[in-house]
Amino acid sequence: MTQEELKAMVDAEAERLGIGSSAFMERHREIMELADQIQQQNEKCPCQSTSPAEAE
């Protein structure tokens, strides 16, 4: 794959995802808020492991 083909592929995917649009940014904000909530819940109860290796 040439650099030009790679750039065209990335540009097409960015267009498909709507990167930079208000809808994209709103969804990104929602996802980041959800991730923060999950992290805060995990900090409140560190007894629950998220690592499969630690669960064994």
PDB file of C-alpha atoms in Angstrom:
ATOM      1  CA  MET A   1       0.000   0.000   0.000  1.00  0.00           C
ATOM      2  CA  THR A   2       1.407   3.368  -0.970  1.00  0.00           C
ATOM      3  CA  GLN A   3       1.416   6.422   1.271  1.00  0.00           C
ATOM      4  CA  GLU A   4      -1.210   7.999  -0.988  1.00  0.00           C
ATOM      5  CA  GLU A   5      -3.475   4.940  -0.694  1.00  0.00           C
ATOM      6  CA  LEU A   6      -3.044   4.874   3.065  1.00  0.00           C
ATOM      7  CA  LYS A   7      -3.878   8.573   3.334  1.00  0.00           C
ATOM      8  CA  ALA A   8      -6.963   8.090   1.138  1.00  0.00           C
ATOM      9  CA  MET A   9      -8.092   5.176   3.321  1.00  0.00           C
ATOM     10  CA  VAL A  10      -7.606   7.166   6.538  1.00  0.00           C
ATOM     11  CA  ASP A  11      -9.352  10.211   5.086  1.00  0.00           C
ATOM     12  CA  ALA A  12     -12.310   8.076   3.964  1.00  0.00           C
ATOM     13  CA  GLU A  13     -12.609   6.500   7.423  1.00  0.00           C
ATOM     14  CA  ALA A  14     -12.435   9.893   9.132  1.00  0.00           C
ATOM     15  CA  GLU A  15     -15.209  11.097   6.823  1.00  0.00           C
ATOM     16  CA  ARG A  16     -17.312   7.987   7.559  1.00  0.00           C
ATOM     17  CA  LEU A  17     -16.906   8.477  11.314  1.00  0.00           C
ATOM     18  CA  GLY A  18     -17.663  12.176  11.117  1.00  0.00           C
ATOM     19  CA  ILE A  19     -14.544  13.098  13.060  1.00  0.00           C
ATOM     20  CA  GLY A  20     -14.735  16.712  14.156  1.00  0.00           C
ATOM     21  CA  SER A  21     -18.505  16.957  13.769  1.00  0.00           C
ATOM     22  CA  SER A  22     -20.648  18.051  16.689  1.00  0.00           C
ATOM     23  CA  ALA A  23     -22.311  14.608  16.821  1.00  0.00           C
ATOM     24  CA  PHE A  24     -18.914  12.877  16.969  1.00  0.00           C
ATOM     25  CA  MET A  25     -17.686  15.207  19.696  1.00  0.00           C
ATOM     26  CA  GLU A  26     -20.881  14.740  21.728  1.00  0.00           C
ATOM     27  CA  ARG A  27     -20.584  10.942  21.554  1.00  0.00           C
ATOM     28  CA  HIS A  28     -16.897  11.168  22.480  1.00  0.00           C
ATOM     29  CA  ARG A  29     -17.822  13.263  25.527  1.00  0.00           C
ATOM     30  CA  GLU A  30     -20.467  10.702  26.543  1.00  0.00           C
ATOM     31  CA  ILE A  31     -17.989   7.834  26.243  1.00  0.00           C
ATOM     32  CA  MET A  32     -15.342   9.685  28.258  1.00  0.00           C
ATOM     33  CA  GLU A  33     -17.880  10.471  31.003  1.00  0.00           C
ATOM     34  CA  LEU A  34     -18.879   6.808  31.150  1.00  0.00           C
ATOM     35  CA  ALA A  35     -15.222   5.763  31.361  1.00  0.00           C
ATOM     36  CA  ASP A  36     -14.711   8.227  34.235  1.00  0.00           C
ATOM     37  CA  GLN A  37     -17.743   6.817  36.066  1.00  0.00           C
ATOM     38  CA  ILE A  38     -16.447   3.265  35.696  1.00  0.00           C
ATOM     39  CA  GLN A  39     -13.006   4.288  36.924  1.00  0.00           C
ATOM     40  CA  GLN A  40     -14.507   6.025  39.966  1.00  0.00           C
ATOM     41  CA  GLN A  41     -16.590   2.940  40.780  1.00  0.00           C
ATOM     42  CA  ASN A  42     -13.489   0.761  40.562  1.00  0.00           C
ATOM     43  CA  GLU A  43     -11.600   3.107  42.887  1.00  0.00           C
ATOM     44  CA  LYS A  44     -14.415   2.830  45.462  1.00  0.00           C
ATOM     45  CA  CYS A  45     -14.249  -0.971  45.430  1.00  0.00           C
ATOM     46  CA  PRO A  46     -10.697  -2.096  44.599  1.00  0.00           C
ATOM     47  CA  CYS A  47     -11.554  -5.602  45.786  1.00  0.00           C
ATOM     48  CA  GLN A  48     -12.970  -6.368  42.331  1.00  0.00           C
ATOM     49  CA  SER A  49     -10.186  -7.244  39.945  1.00  0.00           C
ATOM     50  CA  THR A  50     -10.484  -6.484  36.243  1.00  0.00           C
ATOM     51  CA  SER A  51      -7.422  -8.545  35.386  1.00  0.00           C
ATOM     52  CA  PRO A  52      -8.112 -12.186  34.440  1.00  0.00           C
ATOM     53  CA  ALA A  53      -4.661 -13.139  35.755  1.00  0.00           C
ATOM     54  CA  GLU A  54      -5.501 -11.758  39.195  1.00  0.00           C
ATOM     55  CA  ALA A  55      -8.846 -13.579  39.252  1.00  0.00           C
ATOM     56  CA  GLU A  56      -7.190 -17.020  39.171  1.00  0.00           C
TER      57      GLU A  56
END
